[in-house]
Amino acid sequence: GGCIISDRLLESVSGADKENAAWRVGYTYSGHPVACAAANANLATWREEPVPERIAALAAKQQAHLDTLAVHAMVRNARRCGTIAALELGDPGGSYLSDLGPKLLRRFREADLLLRPLGNTVYVMPPYCIEDDDLARIWAEIGTAADAIAAD
């Protein structure tokens, strides 16, 4: 992490030698007991459960949903890297600055989905513990959005 502070504050905590200064007081999250406990629990999960297998299965499910939607006339550049899937909806000339972004965001929020389109690009980055029904609901809503764009 990083921190931006004014010269005046830096001098007050580090003295006049700003070139070799280190902010010795630390950050509020450094070594926080709750963060450490969460990290330990996460490491235990990775040691004791078949997490890599679950991740591989999720990646395959993402690809299957993506393949189904990739043939839609309003979908372009469907792609996946690991468990992260993305596609563009609507106008082929659209981009991260597309006016479609706010409309998609509103639509997904109204459907109680936490998807954040960047312009006309929709990313699906589910948690590794997502249930199949929840993943299917996400992709169904993206399909419904593509149908609505086609109807406009």
mmCIF file of C-alpha atoms in Angstrom:
data_model
loop_
_atom_site.group_PDB
_atom_site.id
_atom_site.type_symbol
_atom_site.label_atom_id
_atom_site.label_comp_id
_atom_site.label_asym_id
_atom_site.label_seq_id
_atom_site.Cartn_x
_atom_site.Cartn_y
_atom_site.Cartn_z
ATOM 1 C CA GLY A 1 0.000 0.000 0.000
ATOM 2 C CA GLY A 2 0.962 3.595 -0.248
ATOM 3 C CA CYS A 3 0.259 6.802 1.499
ATOM 4 C CA ILE A 4 0.344 10.380 0.289
ATOM 5 C CA ILE A 5 1.112 13.038 2.881
ATOM 6 C CA SER A 6 2.150 16.662 2.771
ATOM 7 C CA ASP A 7 5.768 17.748 3.246
ATOM 8 C CA ARG A 8 4.762 19.375 6.536
ATOM 9 C CA LEU A 9 3.343 16.128 7.915
ATOM 10 C CA LEU A 10 6.286 14.091 6.620
ATOM 11 C CA GLU A 11 8.714 16.415 8.368
ATOM 12 C CA SER A 12 6.731 16.233 11.608
ATOM 13 C CA VAL A 13 6.972 12.421 11.725
ATOM 14 C CA SER A 14 10.366 11.888 10.089
ATOM 15 C CA GLY A 15 12.447 14.963 10.827
ATOM 16 C CA ALA A 16 14.413 16.961 8.305
ATOM 17 C CA ASP A 17 15.941 13.985 6.450
ATOM 18 C CA LYS A 18 13.026 13.422 4.035
ATOM 19 C CA GLU A 19 15.157 11.508 1.504
ATOM 20 C CA ASN A 20 15.830 8.640 3.916
ATOM 21 C CA ALA A 21 12.652 8.920 5.932
ATOM 22 C CA ALA A 22 10.322 6.044 6.658
ATOM 23 C CA TRP A 23 6.986 6.623 8.258
ATOM 24 C CA ARG A 24 7.686 4.659 11.377
ATOM 25 C CA VAL A 25 4.284 4.991 12.979
ATOM 26 C CA GLY A 26 2.818 2.431 10.548
ATOM 27 C CA TYR A 27 -0.574 2.187 8.951
ATOM 28 C CA THR A 28 -3.834 1.438 10.690
ATOM 29 C CA TYR A 29 -4.161 -1.964 8.977
ATOM 30 C CA SER A 30 -0.577 -3.152 9.575
ATOM 31 C CA GLY A 31 -0.711 -6.344 11.605
ATOM 32 C CA HIS A 32 -4.328 -5.733 12.633
ATOM 33 C CA PRO A 33 -5.459 -8.798 14.635
ATOM 34 C CA VAL A 34 -8.690 -9.234 12.673
ATOM 35 C CA ALA A 35 -6.838 -9.059 9.347
ATOM 36 C CA CYS A 36 -4.296 -11.601 10.622
ATOM 37 C CA ALA A 37 -7.045 -13.952 11.816
ATOM 38 C CA ALA A 38 -8.801 -13.693 8.441
ATOM 39 C CA ALA A 39 -5.524 -14.387 6.631
ATOM 40 C CA ASN A 40 -4.852 -17.446 8.808
ATOM 41 C CA ALA A 41 -8.354 -18.783 8.198
ATOM 42 C CA ASN A 42 -7.912 -18.270 4.451
ATOM 43 C CA LEU A 43 -4.570 -20.099 4.452
ATOM 44 C CA ALA A 44 -6.161 -22.987 6.383
ATOM 45 C CA THR A 45 -8.950 -23.197 3.810
ATOM 46 C CA TRP A 46 -6.415 -23.425 0.983
ATOM 47 C CA ARG A 47 -4.519 -26.173 2.852
ATOM 48 C CA GLU A 48 -7.527 -28.237 3.925
ATOM 49 C CA GLU A 49 -10.048 -27.905 1.090
ATOM 50 C CA PRO A 50 -9.866 -28.618 -2.655
ATOM 51 C CA VAL A 51 -9.706 -24.929 -3.585
ATOM 52 C CA PRO A 52 -7.714 -25.309 -6.837
ATOM 53 C CA GLU A 53 -10.234 -27.878 -8.082
ATOM 54 C CA ARG A 54 -13.125 -25.532 -7.210
ATOM 55 C CA ILE A 55 -11.422 -22.694 -9.065
ATOM 56 C CA ALA A 56 -10.908 -24.884 -12.151
ATOM 57 C CA ALA A 57 -14.574 -25.922 -12.045
ATOM 58 C CA LEU A 58 -15.672 -22.291 -11.733
ATOM 59 C CA ALA A 59 -13.486 -21.312 -14.698
ATOM 60 C CA ALA A 60 -15.125 -24.050 -16.784
ATOM 61 C CA LYS A 61 -18.612 -22.876 -15.752
ATOM 62 C CA GLN A 62 -17.707 -19.296 -16.656
ATOM 63 C CA GLN A 63 -16.534 -20.491 -20.086
ATOM 64 C CA ALA A 64 -19.759 -22.454 -20.649
ATOM 65 C CA HIS A 65 -21.900 -19.407 -19.809
ATOM 66 C CA LEU A 66 -19.698 -17.197 -21.959
ATOM 67 C CA ASP A 67 -19.903 -19.612 -24.908
ATOM 68 C CA THR A 68 -23.695 -19.633 -24.667
ATOM 69 C CA LEU A 69 -23.912 -15.851 -24.738
ATOM 70 C CA ALA A 70 -21.096 -15.261 -27.262
ATOM 71 C CA VAL A 71 -23.397 -16.127 -30.189
ATOM 72 C CA HIS A 72 -25.848 -13.313 -29.319
ATOM 73 C CA ALA A 73 -25.926 -10.543 -31.935
ATOM 74 C CA MET A 74 -25.308 -7.870 -29.268
ATOM 75 C CA VAL A 75 -22.269 -9.611 -27.723
ATOM 76 C CA ARG A 76 -18.710 -9.080 -28.917
ATOM 77 C CA ASN A 77 -15.235 -9.970 -27.767
ATOM 78 C CA ALA A 78 -16.313 -12.581 -25.217
ATOM 79 C CA ARG A 79 -13.239 -13.650 -23.277
ATOM 80 C CA ARG A 80 -12.064 -15.298 -20.085
ATOM 81 C CA CYS A 81 -8.896 -15.447 -18.037
ATOM 82 C CA GLY A 82 -9.158 -17.937 -15.195
ATOM 83 C CA THR A 83 -12.433 -17.251 -13.408
ATOM 84 C CA ILE A 84 -12.781 -13.714 -14.800
ATOM 85 C CA ALA A 85 -15.048 -13.369 -17.831
ATOM 86 C CA ALA A 86 -15.776 -10.261 -19.864
ATOM 87 C CA LEU A 87 -17.705 -9.233 -22.941
ATOM 88 C CA GLU A 88 -18.865 -6.126 -24.733
ATOM 89 C CA LEU A 89 -22.532 -5.399 -25.303
ATOM 90 C CA GLY A 90 -24.224 -3.226 -27.902
ATOM 91 C CA ASP A 91 -22.667 -0.885 -30.439
ATOM 92 C CA PRO A 92 -19.411 -2.183 -31.941
ATOM 93 C CA GLY A 93 -18.008 1.342 -31.606
ATOM 94 C CA GLY A 94 -18.667 1.383 -27.871
ATOM 95 C CA SER A 95 -15.924 1.618 -25.299
ATOM 96 C CA TYR A 96 -15.279 2.212 -21.615
ATOM 97 C CA LEU A 97 -16.842 5.651 -22.161
ATOM 98 C CA SER A 98 -20.017 4.279 -23.736
ATOM 99 C CA ASP A 99 -23.343 5.722 -22.592
ATOM 100 C CA LEU A 100 -24.488 2.139 -22.176
ATOM 101 C CA GLY A 101 -22.501 1.749 -18.944
ATOM 102 C CA PRO A 102 -24.806 3.721 -16.626
ATOM 103 C CA LYS A 103 -27.863 2.013 -18.132
ATOM 104 C CA LEU A 104 -26.363 -1.418 -17.568
ATOM 105 C CA LEU A 105 -25.321 -0.492 -14.039
ATOM 106 C CA ARG A 106 -28.880 0.607 -13.222
ATOM 107 C CA ARG A 107 -30.330 -2.551 -14.746
ATOM 108 C CA PHE A 108 -27.979 -4.845 -12.805
ATOM 109 C CA ARG A 109 -28.603 -3.022 -9.532
ATOM 110 C CA GLU A 110 -32.364 -3.268 -10.041
ATOM 111 C CA ALA A 111 -31.825 -7.024 -10.464
ATOM 112 C CA ASP A 112 -29.837 -7.074 -7.167
ATOM 113 C CA LEU A 113 -26.586 -7.948 -8.934
ATOM 114 C CA LEU A 114 -23.252 -6.395 -8.078
ATOM 115 C CA LEU A 115 -21.844 -6.053 -11.575
ATOM 116 C CA ARG A 116 -19.982 -2.906 -12.533
ATOM 117 C CA PRO A 117 -19.883 -2.409 -16.281
ATOM 118 C CA LEU A 118 -17.110 -0.229 -17.612
ATOM 119 C CA GLY A 119 -18.891 1.471 -20.476
ATOM 120 C CA ASN A 120 -20.232 -1.327 -22.631
ATOM 121 C CA THR A 121 -17.858 -3.922 -21.136
ATOM 122 C CA VAL A 122 -19.295 -6.253 -18.523
ATOM 123 C CA TYR A 123 -16.965 -8.241 -16.280
ATOM 124 C CA VAL A 124 -18.087 -11.240 -14.246
ATOM 125 C CA MET A 125 -15.680 -11.882 -11.370
ATOM 126 C CA PRO A 126 -17.512 -14.181 -8.966
ATOM 127 C CA PRO A 127 -16.184 -15.282 -5.607
ATOM 128 C CA TYR A 128 -14.786 -18.807 -5.609
ATOM 129 C CA CYS A 129 -17.629 -19.910 -3.319
ATOM 130 C CA ILE A 130 -20.472 -18.828 -5.654
ATOM 131 C CA GLU A 131 -23.354 -21.260 -6.014
ATOM 132 C CA ASP A 132 -24.302 -22.498 -9.491
ATOM 133 C CA ASP A 133 -27.777 -20.928 -9.304
ATOM 134 C CA ASP A 134 -26.313 -17.523 -8.465
ATOM 135 C CA LEU A 135 -23.827 -17.708 -11.330
ATOM 136 C CA ALA A 136 -26.604 -18.742 -13.708
ATOM 137 C CA ARG A 137 -28.716 -15.777 -12.543
ATOM 138 C CA ILE A 138 -25.868 -13.374 -13.314
ATOM 139 C CA TRP A 139 -25.468 -14.714 -16.831
ATOM 140 C CA ALA A 140 -29.231 -14.822 -17.411
ATOM 141 C CA GLU A 141 -29.465 -11.118 -16.541
ATOM 142 C CA ILE A 142 -26.605 -10.290 -18.892
ATOM 143 C CA GLY A 143 -28.495 -12.184 -21.602
ATOM 144 C CA THR A 144 -31.674 -10.276 -20.811
ATOM 145 C CA ALA A 145 -29.716 -7.009 -21.060
ATOM 146 C CA ALA A 146 -28.371 -8.091 -24.463
ATOM 147 C CA ASP A 147 -31.940 -8.869 -25.601
ATOM 148 C CA ALA A 148 -33.103 -5.426 -24.427
ATOM 149 C CA ILE A 149 -30.269 -3.729 -26.334
ATOM 150 C CA ALA A 150 -31.217 -5.672 -29.473
ATOM 151 C CA ALA A 151 -34.865 -4.580 -29.077
ATOM 152 C CA ASP A 152 -33.962 -0.849 -28.877
#
